[in-house]
Each structure stands twice: as structure tokens, then as C-alpha cells.
Amino acid sequence: MFLKKIKSEGLSHNSYFIGSENEAVVIDPRRDCQVFIDIAQQEEMTIKAIFETHRNEDYVIGSIELAQRTGAEIYHGSKLDFKYGQALEDGQEFFFGKLKLTAIETPGHTDESMSYTLADMDTSEKPIMVFTGDTLFVGDVGRTDLYGPNEAPRLAEELFDSIFNKLLPLGDEVIIYPAHGAGSVCGGDISQREESTLGIERTLNPVLQKKREEFIKHKVSEHHSRPTYFLKMEHYNLEGPPIFYNLPIPRPLKPKACWEQMKQGAIVVDTRKPPAFGGAHIKDSISIWLERIPSYAGWILPYDKPILLVLEDKNYLENAVRLLYRLGYDNITGYLVGGIEGWYKQSLPVEHFGLLSVHELKRRLNQENSLFLLDVREENDWEQGHIPGSVNIFSGYLQNRIKELPKDRPIVVICKVGNRASLGASILSQAGFKEVHNVLGGIIAWKNAGYKITKL
Amino acid sequence: MFLKKIKSEGLSHNSYFIGSENEAVVIDPRRDCQVFIDIAQQEEMTIKAIFETHRNEDYVIGSIELAQRTGAEIYHGSKLDFKYGQALEDGQEFFFGKLKLTAIETPGHTDESMSYTLADMDTSEKPIMVFTGDTLFVGDVGRTDLYGPNEAPRLAEELFDSIFNKLLPLGDEVIIYPAHGAGSVCGGDISQREESTLGIERTLNPVLQKKREEFIKHKVSEHHSRPTYFLKMEHYNLEGPPIFYNLPIPRPLKPKACWEQMKQGAIVVDTRKPPAFGGAHIKDSISIWLERIPSYAGWILPYDKPILLVLEDKNYLENAVRLLYRLGYDNITGYLVGGIEGWYKQSLPVEHFGLLSVHELKRRLNQENSLFLLDVREENDWEQGHIPGSVNIFSGYLQNRIKELPKDRPIVVICKVGNRASLGASILSQAGFKEVHNVLGGIIAWKNAGYKITKL
Amino acid sequence: MFLKKIKSEGLSHNSYFIGSENEAVVIDPRRDCQVFIDIAQQEEMTIKAIFETHRNEDYVIGSIELAQRTGAEIYHGSKLDFKYGQALEDGQEFFFGKLKLTAIETPGHTDESMSYTLADMDTSEKPIMVFTGDTLFVGDVGRTDLYGPNEAPRLAEELFDSIFNKLLPLGDEVIIYPAHGAGSVCGGDISQREESTLGIERTLNPVLQKKREEFIKHKVSEHHSRPTYFLKMEHYNLEGPPIFYNLPIPRPLKPKACWEQMKQGAIVVDTRKPPAFGGAHIKDSISIWLERIPSYAGWILPYDKPILLVLEDKNYLENAVRLLYRLGYDNITGYLVGGIEGWYKQSLPVEHFGLLSVHELKRRLNQENSLFLLDVREENDWEQGHIPGSVNIFSGYLQNRIKELPKDRPIVVICKVGNRASLGASILSQAGFKEVHNVLGGIIAWKNAGYKITKL
Amino acid sequence: MFLKKIKSEGLSHNSYFIGSENEAVVIDPRRDCQVFIDIAQQEEMTIKAIFETHRNEDYVIGSIELAQRTGAEIYHGSKLDFKYGQALEDGQEFFFGKLKLTAIETPGHTDESMSYTLADMDTSEKPIMVFTGDTLFVGDVGRTDLYGPNEAPRLAEELFDSIFNKLLPLGDEVIIYPAHGAGSVCGGDISQREESTLGIERTLNPVLQKKREEFIKHKVSEHHSRPTYFLKMEHYNLEGPPIFYNLPIPRPLKPKACWEQMKQGAIVVDTRKPPAFGGAHIKDSISIWLERIPSYAGWILPYDKPILLVLEDKNYLENAVRLLYRLGYDNITGYLVGGIEGWYKQSLPVEHFGLLSVHELKRRLNQENSLFLLDVREENDWEQGHIPGSVNIFSGYLQNRIKELPKDRPIVVICKVGNRASLGASILSQAGFKEVHNVLGGIIAWKNAGYKITKL
């Protein structure tokens, strides 16, 4: 038996490649699917089937391209009318090599959510592993808010039943393989640790310690962000996304060519880190640090305009493209040759932010009345602790709520560490706000410095 | 938490790298230890400690070099007087990052055998993983014959107690990480599957289904091979092996230079597969297929003579050297440039074997009385089924028992698939036997053809 | 300025990537063209143009796919009516970055053959390099026989004039970059050394030491092989080949599935080396050693039947597919899982060859009258020296001339080293010849042994 | 024949690996010499000899370690009393494979400077290549100032004679392989293009167009920087440097551990780019952008204190260590875990620079009298054009001349692009200057903006 987890960093998403005796299946393949073909060749296996745990909302699934290139069949849950692939029945079995995969309906995260158990027939017919999709994570459970607040109680009940009546009874010894790890937008409190079993979760997962009513109440009261690109993903993952076979190839653009394209409406995304962006950036560019593309891009970037990239290092290009491609951005047409240095060597317009340490922020808050402190974290983070006097608008909503901000006061943007605040500050700057600052280290540094926090 | 298994193929040995928050430990590092340094750098971690599960007998451990290069401390069990490192007490705890590792004495495989549990303090103090060394494998348990037959019953008892009183009580949900996978000489029936938990083993491991007496009887009656190089390993792993920092660099030798060195006593090891070796090889060369170096080399190759290699592909050189280096062979001084083609282009002495399909063997056995059929598998394999009329001498003993064989009859060598038989045939050929054959596909093909097998 | 030679091993073909200041051109891109896209990304360049030196006859050119994926323009010589790209005038200039490329018509190898000079405008407008295509090689010149014997004298004259009147006058100091290196079927005597200048060639290239008449006579009298697949390449390279974007993905086939497909007409190509093939192979498989696929496959393999591969090592799969893909073979549907060992473990039909050392051959030639010695090298190699009594049929013609061979005599096949002979022997075996041998080391070993050679 | 150039980026240094028929030599191996061993293994070659073109002053040569690990002999010129290796006579020949290397004394850059010609004996005994060390570059010639101004005229004469009497007579067609490419501190005006021949240099190298007197005058009047670490290199390359076998392994340090070490005297080198460094950096850290380590580190960093690194990306660690190791820095003991973000999350002391665009600089120069404009380029760059009113102190001398600067005025540091100015500004900041700025884009951007420049 061969089992490999394929992680998509940033999304904290896991695909799984499972094989035995030259036959393999893939669970939840990501869009850039060459990786599965490479593993199959390395292991001398044919991918016979692709199983989706549910219609994923946070990335474009690669099932169709992978199926086209390998001849595999695609399978889903039956409770959603997918435009491709085949619907599974609860309990349906699938044999490959010496393995048996069994489909289990585990609704709750979504109606069509499936889990898949795996038995090693060499040992026993008893399942020893379960692929839990977005139903059960290490240290947390799937979110139940995707159908809106009215449906949340029903979904929370179903999730409870799926976990307690269908998963946990498989046995304490069963190893779990969820669709997400820590950092995913699909679960608030997933553990940094990846290894777990049903027994560990049954006894140590905090959410599973709750009684049914308590569990439902907890789930219904949760706040999760729901990035705007989810709609696009849901559409793509229902209908099937465009197929490209290879990553898009953005062109290297000299600074002046880049500027010309900006004038024609191209969006410039600067993927450098906040200190570099704050230090110097192209006027009107948007700050999204490379590693946070999976988290922030889908809130902000349009699908219908060309996107140009500014990179710290040209070797980051492929990764930037890959991360955007997974979110359905196929419109990355160019990148700035020579990076920001290439730009400022041409004496083209450069802007800076104020970059404040928390100590500087403290001093200025003490001294300046006019300072407007904008906290761009999500609402429930803000509620759980913020700097007194700060106003909360989540960075994902900033473009729409920008009129609520005063144009005549210096604005200091703060978040948890400084990345979202850099994004927020870049949005303000683009909107014409003149004096904008980002707080390096954010609330974490503020707390580490021992400064005061208020709860709501 | 970061956990990575480092497999040494062929030995089927697992080292483990475990880290948390920039601190890491390594369990049973292999001799070519750069891999651990690379992981540490990739993960921004410092290796603080090295834990050995026991004095390994099947490879050279890399603890000392790794400790020298990283500053890590080395820890062992206390029941053997190691010449380096520190002895652990039962129950001793070690904290790194957010993890707690606890040493447990689990004698049985050897007296000083240790297991190590791991707790993720972020979740709970309860262990959720256990590194079982050679005490418990997936589907099997450690061997108890290393101290000889007199000690075997005592060790078997201790092993039973270690497993049933110290490991299994940790809980069904605890994930296990053993020192070996399928194919290791350290366990006869280890599962192809690598993932398991104590619960899975408790219920499905065939050996753990036995009662105490039955278990002991089973262990005492087992036959395992004990390659001659084990003595060297035991010496090295007690005293500390020579440190090289980099793999040895064998020289490319032109055919005539190779021949000269053979005349001076160099041993030529031909690492190509049996069909190629049988088709054409250097007179007096030894046939050990690259992938079986970990299994066969230690039975046959001396530590005090230069070893020269014949390779199918020059790109295999590093791997061949690495595999031999792990067994303590630092005397690999050269390899044949241009491979066997380079040799025969020079019109130097080439020899062939007869390569028989099982059908040809069947036909000849029917027709020729003089054929001597030599089965070079291990004794208990032979006992469990062999071709009627075959004589068993295990390939590892062949050099010493060669006088038992008739010099005036054609000898057909057979094993399970054809690799050990190729080795056996090469030993016979070197010893001056004239008409030697290897059976391609061995007993497996013989059975697949439906031909007759006898049991003892 | 950035210059990189991309070698296609086996074909001994060179593509060139030339760039300056974010703009690049490619000369003669091969079919698997991802390599050029990767270099362009690494160097932050856009490929603006693709220049073909001529309609290549020995491989599928990748111009169209590369142009589609990058937006580059394609340029050719004007003396052939290509179905894609643009025709160049003699002397036409193309500027990119700080470089100037100038097209020069250098007919002779073919009518439309072009060379391209390059000037580094930073230094001077004077050309300092020339890309000579198949017009001038290091140590040899292009072949002039592709239009048949009637046209050869005209082409030879034109080649002489192109070299002496158009290339050499560029100056001794000009560095040359030809389309082929040693081992190409496009030139008989190309040097092992790759670096040269017009001055080195003018003074040391043996062919350029000849006077005009002598040169023409020499060229007209040359014998070059003209593999049957050239027709396919000429068609593809005139019209444009099928576009795939990624290499074909052959399926891993278990032995029995492989056998089934053979019964349906699939051709099995065994890519292992001659000693391994001779030692054991699938009945009716064709022996083409991996590294000689570029030389031999195009003589033997059909385009309209599925091709299955036998590999020494599963890691060779991609390379085997790549080499065949460059020759236009898109019909590689599977490969044998587990290699030949997988096959014989199933007790499926295995065959052997006799593999003779030259000493054995000598002995048998002395003793056996019935031995038929078949030399499968090309005609002019045979003419220049062969074993007395040998009969010459070039391996590329063997399938068509097989009736000339005696079915009732043992046939010993010989070539230069043993690879083509293995191919030849496999063709005989497939055709039902019973006693077939391959001579390991071939004529080279025969000579090295000091045995007798006859010239015609 | 096999020839490979191994480039050491930043130093713009070239080593050469030359092989033929399993024998190879290396010219000027760099200190991290595993690369040569890897090539030798890939090409099935034994490195027989190492040739040094001269005692290199800009990096640590790896001859001794490479010789120890491979058994190669080391050869030098005879005009310096090296403490290792063997001295060569003018004209001494060395045969390997089918190649002949001939040593030629070409003094001028240094007294012991050698060039090496290469003949391909397969073709002719005539040299077709020459390895010119620091004697002749593409587009420039070696510097002659290393022995001080008194010796410069003599060296310039000798250099002229070496080039005109020993190199150029080899013939226009001979290809040249110098020890440095563009960007080296060993030649001011080396071409971006790497390919050249003696003929191209004879006709197009600007320095070689000068008559003898003119040439000498030109050389004597040149200004080259002479970094302080040259002394260390000269010592190491005469006596032999410390041997490590592997790169040093710096420890990942958490922010507070880093801070502790700083307090004990460790030097923090921040390898991020100027905008990031300017945006936020550790108080008292030194700004040396990763890619400029080879150029600037040797001016500034001590050999006797621990060096700690701040990296933009943890994956840059190996490269940073490698670049420093080549300059003899073996004292890299740690690096900051989590980069600058890790630091400011801990609310540890962060500082900023002013980062000015040239437009902002222009505006402020117009408005503020107190602004002190410090140009840290080398003297002759400053002489050839600078901003009116700027004062020149080369960044390499800044630590020693810091008292010349006013502590009570804002200081704006400028260089060519912004990297050295970042270094300069960090030195000022460390020395307690309060208001320091770096000009992004430097003189290049200033010129591109069309602002005024003064010449001396």
C-alpha cells in the first residue's frame, strides 16, 4: 500500500494519492494536477478513480483535467447535481489493488459531503483509515455556515450526527486524513499537528467534548470569513473549470511596459513582504504577500482584468502563478522585470508607507489625537481583543466600506501581524488616502510589548 | 509539529525527524546523515538530541557524525555499555518545542531496546504517538534470536511483556512508528502498509493474537537469517564507527585498470540484474543486484579488500556507494568505466550463465538425470515448499559449504525470484564450477506455472 | 548576452536559446519545448522569434507549439513552401535586446538552408558568432544526398559555395554553433569536441582542406543512412506536427495485460542493453537500447500500432517516451510493470539469445561450417573492414530483406559494438529464426583481440 | 572532449572543468568544491590535476580540499613561493585523455600569472583554446595595481607583452576562457558577453586597440577598489586555507537568542534588499544584500566575531553561507528564525530609514539647506559624474572616515542604484547618526529623471 498526502500550502489543503499494486485513486486533486501524474509514474500506477469529498469552495478542483489525462473516473456525493462525474451511494465500495474504499455520506459541512474509509484487505476488511474531507479535522470540525444562518442549525445537527454516528463508531484506532490542516479558511482552530486518529479526536478534540446541543450552539455562533471568490469556486466546481494543461506564462515586462498596462486597467499585485512594500512600491499597487495569496487574493482581485505581479525574486514567479491559478485566476499576464529595483531605477513613481513599530504606535497614540486606528482583522478576532479606540473593518470589506473612513486624518492600519494591514493600507493608498501607516507585528507585537487590550 | 520519516530503502529502515518550534530530535539516524541536516535547515530547526532505539545490528548508525556536526546530544537505553552518548532512565522525559518525548524501556528484541512516546503538549500530555524501534512493527514484532537460542525464551517473554504491559496500554488511538518496514531482515512478516495504531495492531497483528505461551513458542521457533556483517555493525554501533563526512569517491577505472586491480585481489561486484549478469559478466565477478545490496552484500563481501563495482548505468554509482557505506563498506575504490560494454569492447574475458525459464528447467529435469538443483533460499523457506529433488544451501553459507557440491554435474541454482540464485551461481562460477545456471523467476514462477512443490 | 545550447542526446541535435535584455530567440526548438519556456522564465525573457535553419529531417521540430505558448513568430528560409511561419530574405536583420541576428542563405544541405550570424551591438556590428545549422559542423560539413543522387552534385557545389563564399569570409575569429554534434545521422565525422571557430574549421576541418572539385567528389561519393522515418519528419516539419502540450502518458501494464495487447498487434520495444536482452526477453519483442532509440527506432517502428515498452528501470520511462516523441511516435500506450522480472515471475514465455564474445565467435567460426555470419552495419562500414565470410545487410533493411537469410543455419549477428546486432537478432527471432546469436563488442572487440579483418 | 564553466555568481569568477576519456583537470577551483566532484562522477572522470592561473586575491581557492578528496596534483606558476602544489615551467605540457594543456607564463596581473592553452590532439597539436586567468578578459584586461602604484608601470608593461607577444600570436581563431566575467572586481569593463576569441579581442577589445605606451598609461591611471579582505585571501591562497569539507551550519536563532548574541558582540548582517531593510530592520544591523555579499562583505565584516544573518527567505540560507564561505568567513554562527517578522512580532527594537525616490531627493535638496548628501560610490565613479554638492566617501572606507560626517544634519546616502547606499546608511545608523536616508535608484534613477550631474 502506498499513501501520499499532497499539500497545497497557504490553502492548507490536502489531496491524497492512494495506491496498491499498480492501481491508484486520488482524493480531491488540486487544479495543477501534474503532481499526481508524476507520482503515478514514479509508483508505476494507473489512476483509476478520483473521489471528491464535496464541492470545494476554496479552490478550483482538478478532477476533470486529471481524468482527461489519465482516463480515471470521477465520483462525488449524490446530494448535489454535479455537471460531471458520477454520484455515489452511501456504502458504495470500490476495490483497487488490495484496498477497499467505502463511501460514507457525512453531511453537515455541505449536503453532499462524503467521507471515505479504507481497508487493507491484506490485513482485514475492517477500515483502518478514513478520509474525512471537511467533516472532521485534527482538533476541529468543518464549518456549517456556508448555506447562510438559516441553514446553519440544520447543518450543525447533521455534522454532529455524521461525526458521532458514522465516523467515531469506526473505532478509536482508525487514522484520520482530513482535507485541511492548520491555517485553512475552512476551519478556525485546526491543530498544527497533522497526525491523528478517531480515538485522539474523540478524547482530545475540544469540539467533540461538547454535548449535542452545545455542539450545535457552538457551530451556529461561529464566525468564519467567506471570501468573495467562493462564488466563483462553487460555480467552477459544479460545472467544471477551464482546462489549461500548463500554468499560464506571464510575460516579463519592463517598467515602462508595466506602467502602460496599468494605465489600460491592469491591476498590479505586489507579492513582497510588508516591510519591503512599505519601504517602496509602485503607486496604486496592491500588497498581497506571496504566502498569503491563498488567503487574501480571492477577496480583492478581479477575474476580468489583467493582473501584473511584482516579485521579491524572479524565482517566485511560478509559485505566485500557481497559487493564483488554484483560485481560478488565469488572467496573470505579466510581471515586472528586475522587480521594484527595476522600477525605481527608471525614476518611475514610487510610494512609501509609514511602517510603525508597536512602540512608535504607542507613542503616537499618546501624543496625537487625530490618529485614526483601523483594525482590519475579522470581526470576531477584533471582538476578542483590540487596541482601545480602534475601529474594525475587515480587509476583505475595505474596498466597499472605504467611505466610512476619514480622508483628513492619518490612518494607522493594524492586523494580527502586519500582512493584512499592508493589504489594507495599499487599498487606502490606492483610494487616495494620503497618510497611511502599517503596524509591523500588529496585535501580536502589541501584546508582547505588554500594551493594553480591550475586549468587547 | 513536524514529523518526517526517512526511509533507507533495501534495509527498510526508518529514521524519524521530529520537530516543533525550531527544535528537533532525530530517532535512529542513518550513517549518511546529511539528510537530517538538510531537513533541519529547511524547517529552521536545531537538532537538539538523537535517540537510539537500540544498538542496531543491520546498519551503521550515524549518531556520532550527526552529533559532531550539529551539537546534538546522543541518548540510548541503559542496559548496554555504549562507548558514546548518555544512558536514559525508564520514564525519562525530554521537552522540545511544544512536544514531550518519554523514554520507555521495552526490552525483548535486545536488552537495551527503548521505545519513545510523544505527546503534543498543545493538545494534552497524553502520548499520541510511539516510536517502537524493533519492538513492534506493523503486522509483526521484533526478532528475539540475536543473543542465540539459549536467550531466546527470555527475550521472547520480555518482548511480550514490553508490548502487552508497556505499549498496548498507551491506548488504541496511539499511532505507531517502527524502525522497520516490509522487507527488513529484522522482521519476517512486516506489512507492506506503513500506517498503523496500537489499536490496529492489538486487534489485527497476527502475533499479538497469541497468548503469552503461544507467543513465546512462536518466537523461539522462528528462523531468521543473521548475516555475517552483523558482528561488524554491533561493534561499530557500540564503539562508534569511522567518520567520513562525505561518501567515499570510487575512481572510474578503464577495463584494463580494473583487470589489474582484480589480479591484486580486488573483488568485483556486478550490480546489474540477473538477466544482464547471466548474459555477460566479468569472469570471477560477484552478482549482487543494486537493490539487494542491503540484503546480500553483508553476507559475502569482505571489509579488508578493495571493492570494484560494475554498474548498469553510471548514475547508479552514488546509490551503490551509499548502500554499501551504510553497511560499513568504506573500501569501494573504483568502478568500471563504460560498464560491461566497456569491458567486452576490449575483448577482455567475459562469461555467461545459462538462464533458464521455469519451463526450460522443467523440461531439463524431465530429461537429464545429472542436473543438480541447488536451492539457495533460507532454510525455512525451503522447508515450506521446494522443487522435489532440490538441495538447500542458503546463499549466505555457500562460500563455506561449496565442497558439498558436485563439480562434475551441471548445477541449476534457484531461489525465490532469481536474484540470490544469480549471486549463488556467481559464487559457484568463481569457485571453478563450469556449467552453472540461474532460474529466472525462481520458485514464484515455478508455482505460477503450476509445477509441483514438495514440503518437508 | 545570454546563450545556451540545448542538446537532444542521441539525435546529437542542438537547439539554441539566445537572449539579451529580456528578449530572446530560439533556433531550431525541439518538439518537447517546455525547456525553452523554463529558460525564458529563469532569465526573465520573452521569446520573440523562432528561427529554423532548415526543414529538419531527423526529428519533429517544436516551433508551432512554442510559438502558440509564447506568442513568438516563426521564421524559415524562403526556398521551401512551409505551411507555417514566415519566409526570410537573404541578409534580413532581426534585432532583440542588444543583439543583431542576420539571416544568410546557405543552401547545400537543403535548398532552404539558412545560417544566422549574431553581432553583439554593445561591442560592434561585426558578427562574432554564426549558427550554421546543417551547413558546417565541427570537423565535417552537412550531407548533400537528401534529394537523391541526381541532385547531389548540385547540392555539393552549393554547399561548397555557401561555406567558402558566405561563411568563411565572416572571419577566422567567428565562433560557430552548428545544429549537430558527434553521433548525428546528419554528418558522418563530426568531432567529439563542440567548441570551434571558422578559423579552426578553415585550417583543421579535413573536408575544408579539399579543393572545390575534390570537395564535390567527396560529397557525392559519401554514403549516409536515410532512415525510413525521415519521410514522416519531412511531412511534419513542412505541414506542422500534432500538438500535445505534454508528453504522452503510457500506462503501467501488468504482464498479462501486456501479453493481451501484444496479441492485438501491439509492438513491444525492449529498451534494455544487449546483455540483458540476450539473457532474457519477451518472445517477439524488438531490442532497441534506450540510448539508441534516436538512431534505430525510426527505421523499425510503425506509427500506426500501439508501442509497449520494457525498461531496465521504471525511472527511464520519461526518457524513453521523450526520445520516441521527438521522432513523432505518439502511440506509446503502455509499459511493462516490474520490467522483465515481472514478466518471468508470471512464467510467461521468455526467450534468450546466444551472446558470444569475440573469442567464442572465433572458435566457432574455426569449428563450424554452418555458421552464417551476418554483419548489420551500414554498407560503407562493412566495405571498410569486416570479418572474412560475413554477409552484409544493414539492420534498417533487415525486415525487408529477411528472405535472403537461411532458416536452417545458426545465424551470428555482428555490428560495431553489439547494439544494432541485438536489434538485428531480435528481428530475426521475431521472424522465426531459431538459432540466433549476438556478438558482444562486435567488430571493435574483434579488432582489439587482433583477429583478422578483410576490406572490400 | 568535455568542457564546463562553473560560475561563482557575484564574484563573477569562472572555474573550468576539462575532461577527455575519463581524465580531467580543473582550473581555479572554488572553495566549495563538491561541484567538481559531482561533475567528475557524472562524466566518469578522475580529476588528475588542478591548475591555478595565479594566487587569487578575491576568493579562497579550493585546490587543497579538492586535491585531498580526489588525489589530484596542484600546479601553479613558479614566480611565487606557494606553500603547496608544484611550480610549472613556461611551456610545460600536460597530457590527459586526448588533450594537451600547455602552461604559458603571462605575468602582468601578478608575477606568477599563468595562462593555459589546450590542444585537441584528435584534431591537431595546435592550441584551439586558451584559459587566460586574469590576464585577458572579454572586453578588458587584468588589473595591474595589486602591487601598489610603484609596481604598476612594470606590471602594465609585462601585461602588454604577455597579451601581445604570448597570447595574440596563438591565432585569431583561438577561443578564450578567462577567470572572470562582467561584474568582477578584477576588471572594470568586462563585457556582459562571455564568448570570445583572440581575434575578436584583438580587433574589438578597446584596451587592445591602444599602442604600448598608451596601454601602459591607461593601466597605470586606472582606479580599482581593493577590498580589505584581499589580504586574508592572499594569505590563504599562499599558505592554504582551513579545510571544512562541508559548508558551516548556522543555527536557527529565535529573536531573543539573536539579541543576546548581539549583546555579546555578534554582528548582524541583514541580507534583504534595500527597500525591505529601509522599511524595518534590527537596530545596529548591517545591510548587505545577498547578491552583493561577494562585493561588499569583504570590506566590512570581521573574521573574528560571530556573524548572524537576517534573510528574506529561509531558503536563501545556504546561498548566503556559501557566498561568505568563499570569502573565508567560517564564522557564521546563526540566523534569525522567522526573519524580520519574527523579530518585530516579539516587539524587539526595530528601526527604519528614510527611503527617498530621486524626485523626493530633488524636492528636498531644493528646500532644505541642512541636507548632507553623501555619495558612497568609488572615487572614480564619483569623479565621472555626481549630484552637485555631494561629498564622496566610498562605502568601504566609511567605518574609518565616519568622523568626517556631521552628526547634526540629516544625511542622505546615495550610490549607483541603492545597495551600497543601504550599506552606508546602516553603518551610519550603527554609529549613532539619527536621520539617515537612502536614495532608491541612486545616480541611475537621478540621471533617468533628467536631473543635473556635475563632473569633476
Coordinates of N, CA, C and O in Angstrom, one line a residue, chain D residues 219-287:
Chain D
K219 N 46.6 51.8 -18.1 CA 46.5 50.8 -16.9 C 47.0 51.5 -15.6 O 46.4 51.3 -14.6
V220 N 48.0 52.3 -15.8 CA 48.6 53.0 -14.6 C 47.6 54.0 -14.0 O 47.5 54.2 -12.8
S221 N 46.8 54.6 -14.8 CA 45.8 55.6 -14.4 C 44.5 55.0 -13.8 O 43.7 55.7 -13.3
E222 N 44.4 53.7 -14.0 CA 43.1 53.1 -13.6 C 43.0 53.1 -12.0 O 43.9 53.0 -11.3
H223 N 41.7 53.2 -11.6 CA 41.4 53.1 -10.2 C 40.6 51.9 -10.0 O 39.5 51.8 -10.5
H224 N 41.0 50.9 -9.2 CA 40.2 49.8 -8.8 C 40.1 49.7 -7.3 O 41.1 50.1 -6.6
S225 N 39.0 49.2 -6.9 CA 38.9 49.0 -5.4 C 39.7 47.8 -5.0 O 40.0 46.9 -5.7
R226 N 40.2 47.9 -3.8 CA 41.0 46.8 -3.2 C 40.5 46.5 -1.8 O 41.0 47.0 -0.8
P227 N 39.4 45.7 -1.8 CA 38.8 45.4 -0.5 C 39.7 44.9 0.5 O 40.7 44.2 0.2
T228 N 39.4 45.2 1.8 CA 40.3 44.8 2.8 C 40.5 43.3 3.0 O 41.6 42.9 3.5
Y229 N 39.5 42.5 2.6 CA 39.7 41.1 2.7 C 40.7 40.5 1.8 O 41.1 39.3 1.9
F230 N 41.1 41.2 0.8 CA 42.1 40.7 -0.1 C 43.4 40.2 0.6 O 43.9 39.1 0.2
L231 N 43.7 40.9 1.6 CA 44.9 40.4 2.4 C 44.7 39.0 3.0 O 45.6 38.2 2.9
K232 N 43.5 38.8 3.5 CA 43.2 37.4 4.0 C 43.2 36.4 2.9 O 43.8 35.3 3.1
M233 N 42.7 36.8 1.8 CA 42.7 35.8 0.6 C 44.1 35.5 0.2 O 44.4 34.4 -0.1
E234 N 44.9 36.6 0.1 CA 46.3 36.4 -0.4 C 47.0 35.5 0.6 O 47.8 34.6 0.2
H235 N 46.8 35.6 1.9 CA 47.4 34.8 2.9 C 46.9 33.3 2.7 O 47.7 32.4 2.6
Y236 N 45.6 33.2 2.6 CA 45.0 31.8 2.5 C 45.5 31.2 1.2 O 45.8 30.0 1.2
N237 N 45.5 31.9 0.1 CA 45.9 31.3 -1.2 C 47.4 31.1 -1.3 O 47.8 30.5 -2.3
L238 N 48.1 31.6 -0.4 CA 49.6 31.3 -0.4 C 49.8 30.1 0.5 O 50.6 29.2 0.1
E239 N 49.2 30.1 1.6 CA 49.5 29.1 2.7 C 48.6 27.9 2.6 O 48.9 26.8 3.1
G240 N 47.4 28.1 2.1 CA 46.4 27.1 2.2 C 45.4 27.5 3.2 O 45.8 27.7 4.4
P241 N 44.1 27.5 2.9 CA 43.0 27.9 3.9 C 42.6 26.7 4.8 O 43.0 25.6 4.5
P242 N 41.8 27.0 5.8 CA 41.2 25.9 6.6 C 40.3 25.1 5.7 O 39.7 25.6 4.8
I243 N 40.3 23.8 6.0 CA 39.5 22.8 5.2 C 38.3 22.4 6.1 O 38.5 22.0 7.2
F244 N 37.1 22.5 5.5 CA 35.9 22.2 6.2 C 35.1 21.0 5.7 O 34.3 20.4 6.4
Y245 N 35.2 20.6 4.4 CA 34.5 19.5 3.8 C 33.1 19.8 3.5 O 32.5 19.3 2.6
N246 N 32.4 20.5 4.4 CA 31.0 20.9 4.2 C 30.9 22.3 4.6 O 31.7 22.9 5.3
L247 N 29.8 23.0 4.1 CA 29.6 24.3 4.5 C 29.3 24.4 6.0 O 28.8 23.5 6.6
P248 N 29.6 25.5 6.6 CA 29.2 25.7 8.0 C 27.7 25.6 8.2 O 27.0 25.9 7.2
I249 N 27.3 25.2 9.4 CA 25.8 25.1 9.6 C 25.4 26.1 10.7 O 25.5 25.8 11.9
P250 N 24.9 27.2 10.2 CA 24.5 28.2 11.2 C 23.2 27.7 11.9 O 22.4 27.0 11.3
R251 N 23.0 28.1 13.2 CA 21.9 27.7 13.9 C 20.7 28.6 13.7 O 20.9 29.9 13.6
P252 N 19.5 28.1 13.7 CA 18.3 29.0 13.7 C 18.2 29.6 15.1 O 18.2 28.9 16.1
L253 N 18.2 30.9 15.2 CA 18.1 31.6 16.5 C 16.7 32.3 16.6 O 16.3 33.1 15.7
K254 N 16.1 32.0 17.7 CA 14.9 32.8 18.0 C 15.3 34.3 18.2 O 16.4 34.5 18.6
P255 N 14.3 35.2 18.0 CA 14.7 36.6 18.2 C 15.5 36.9 19.5 O 16.5 37.6 19.4
K256 N 15.0 36.4 20.6 CA 15.7 36.8 21.8 C 17.1 36.2 21.9 O 18.0 36.8 22.4
A257 N 17.3 35.0 21.4 CA 18.6 34.4 21.4 C 19.5 35.2 20.5 O 20.7 35.4 20.8
C258 N 19.0 35.7 19.4 CA 19.7 36.6 18.5 C 20.2 37.9 19.2 O 21.3 38.3 19.1
W259 N 19.3 38.4 19.9 CA 19.5 39.7 20.6 C 20.6 39.4 21.7 O 21.5 40.3 21.8
E260 N 20.5 38.3 22.4 CA 21.5 38.0 23.4 C 22.9 38.0 22.7 O 23.9 38.5 23.2
Q261 N 23.0 37.3 21.6 CA 24.3 37.1 20.9 C 24.8 38.5 20.4 O 26.0 38.7 20.4
M262 N 23.9 39.3 20.0 CA 24.3 40.7 19.6 C 25.0 41.4 20.8 O 26.0 42.1 20.6
K263 N 24.4 41.2 21.9 CA 24.9 41.9 23.1 C 26.3 41.4 23.4 O 27.1 42.1 24.0
Q264 N 26.6 40.1 23.0 CA 27.9 39.5 23.3 C 28.9 39.9 22.1 O 30.0 39.4 22.1
G265 N 28.5 40.7 21.2 CA 29.4 41.1 20.2 C 29.2 40.6 18.8 O 29.9 40.9 17.8
A266 N 28.1 39.7 18.6 CA 27.9 39.2 17.3 C 27.4 40.3 16.3 O 26.8 41.3 16.8
I267 N 27.8 40.2 15.1 CA 27.5 41.2 14.0 C 26.3 40.6 13.3 O 26.3 39.5 12.9
V268 N 25.2 41.4 13.1 CA 24.1 41.0 12.4 C 24.1 41.6 11.0 O 24.2 42.8 10.8
V269 N 24.1 40.7 10.0 CA 24.1 41.1 8.6 C 22.7 40.8 8.0 O 22.3 39.7 8.0
D270 N 22.1 41.9 7.6 CA 20.8 41.8 7.0 C 20.9 41.7 5.5 O 21.4 42.6 4.8
T271 N 20.5 40.5 4.9 CA 20.8 40.3 3.5 C 19.6 40.6 2.6 O 19.6 40.3 1.5
R272 N 18.6 41.3 3.2 CA 17.4 41.7 2.4 C 17.8 42.9 1.5 O 18.8 43.5 1.7
K273 N 16.9 43.1 0.6 CA 17.1 44.2 -0.3 C 16.9 45.6 0.4 O 16.2 45.7 1.4
P274 N 17.4 46.7 -0.2 CA 17.3 48.0 0.4 C 15.9 48.4 0.8 O 15.7 49.0 1.9
P275 N 14.9 48.2 0.0 CA 13.5 48.7 0.4 C 13.1 48.0 1.7 O 12.5 48.6 2.6
A276 N 13.3 46.7 1.8 CA 12.9 45.9 2.9 C 13.8 46.4 4.1 O 13.2 46.6 5.2
F277 N 15.1 46.5 3.9 CA 15.9 46.9 5.1 C 15.5 48.3 5.5 O 15.4 48.6 6.7
G278 N 15.3 49.2 4.6 CA 14.9 50.6 4.9 C 13.6 50.6 5.7 O 13.4 51.3 6.6
G279 N 12.7 49.7 5.2 CA 11.4 49.6 5.8 C 11.4 49.2 7.3 O 10.7 49.8 8.1
A280 N 12.2 48.3 7.6 CA 12.3 47.8 9.0 C 13.5 46.9 9.1 O 13.7 46.0 8.4
H281 N 14.3 47.2 10.1 CA 15.5 46.3 10.4 C 15.8 46.3 11.9 O 15.4 47.2 12.6
I282 N 16.6 45.3 12.2 CA 17.1 45.2 13.6 C 18.1 46.4 13.8 O 19.0 46.6 13.0
K283 N 17.9 47.0 14.9 CA 18.8 48.1 15.3 C 20.3 47.6 15.3 O 20.5 46.5 15.8
D284 N 21.1 48.4 14.7 CA 22.6 48.1 14.6 C 22.9 47.0 13.6 O 24.1 46.5 13.6
S285 N 22.0 46.5 12.8 CA 22.4 45.5 11.8 C 23.0 46.2 10.6 O 22.8 47.4 10.4
I286 N 23.8 45.4 9.9 CA 24.5 45.9 8.7 C 23.7 45.4 7.5 O 23.3 44.3 7.4
S287 N 23.5 46.3 6.5 CA 22.7 46.0 5.3 C 23.7 45.6 4.2 O 24.4 46.4 3.6

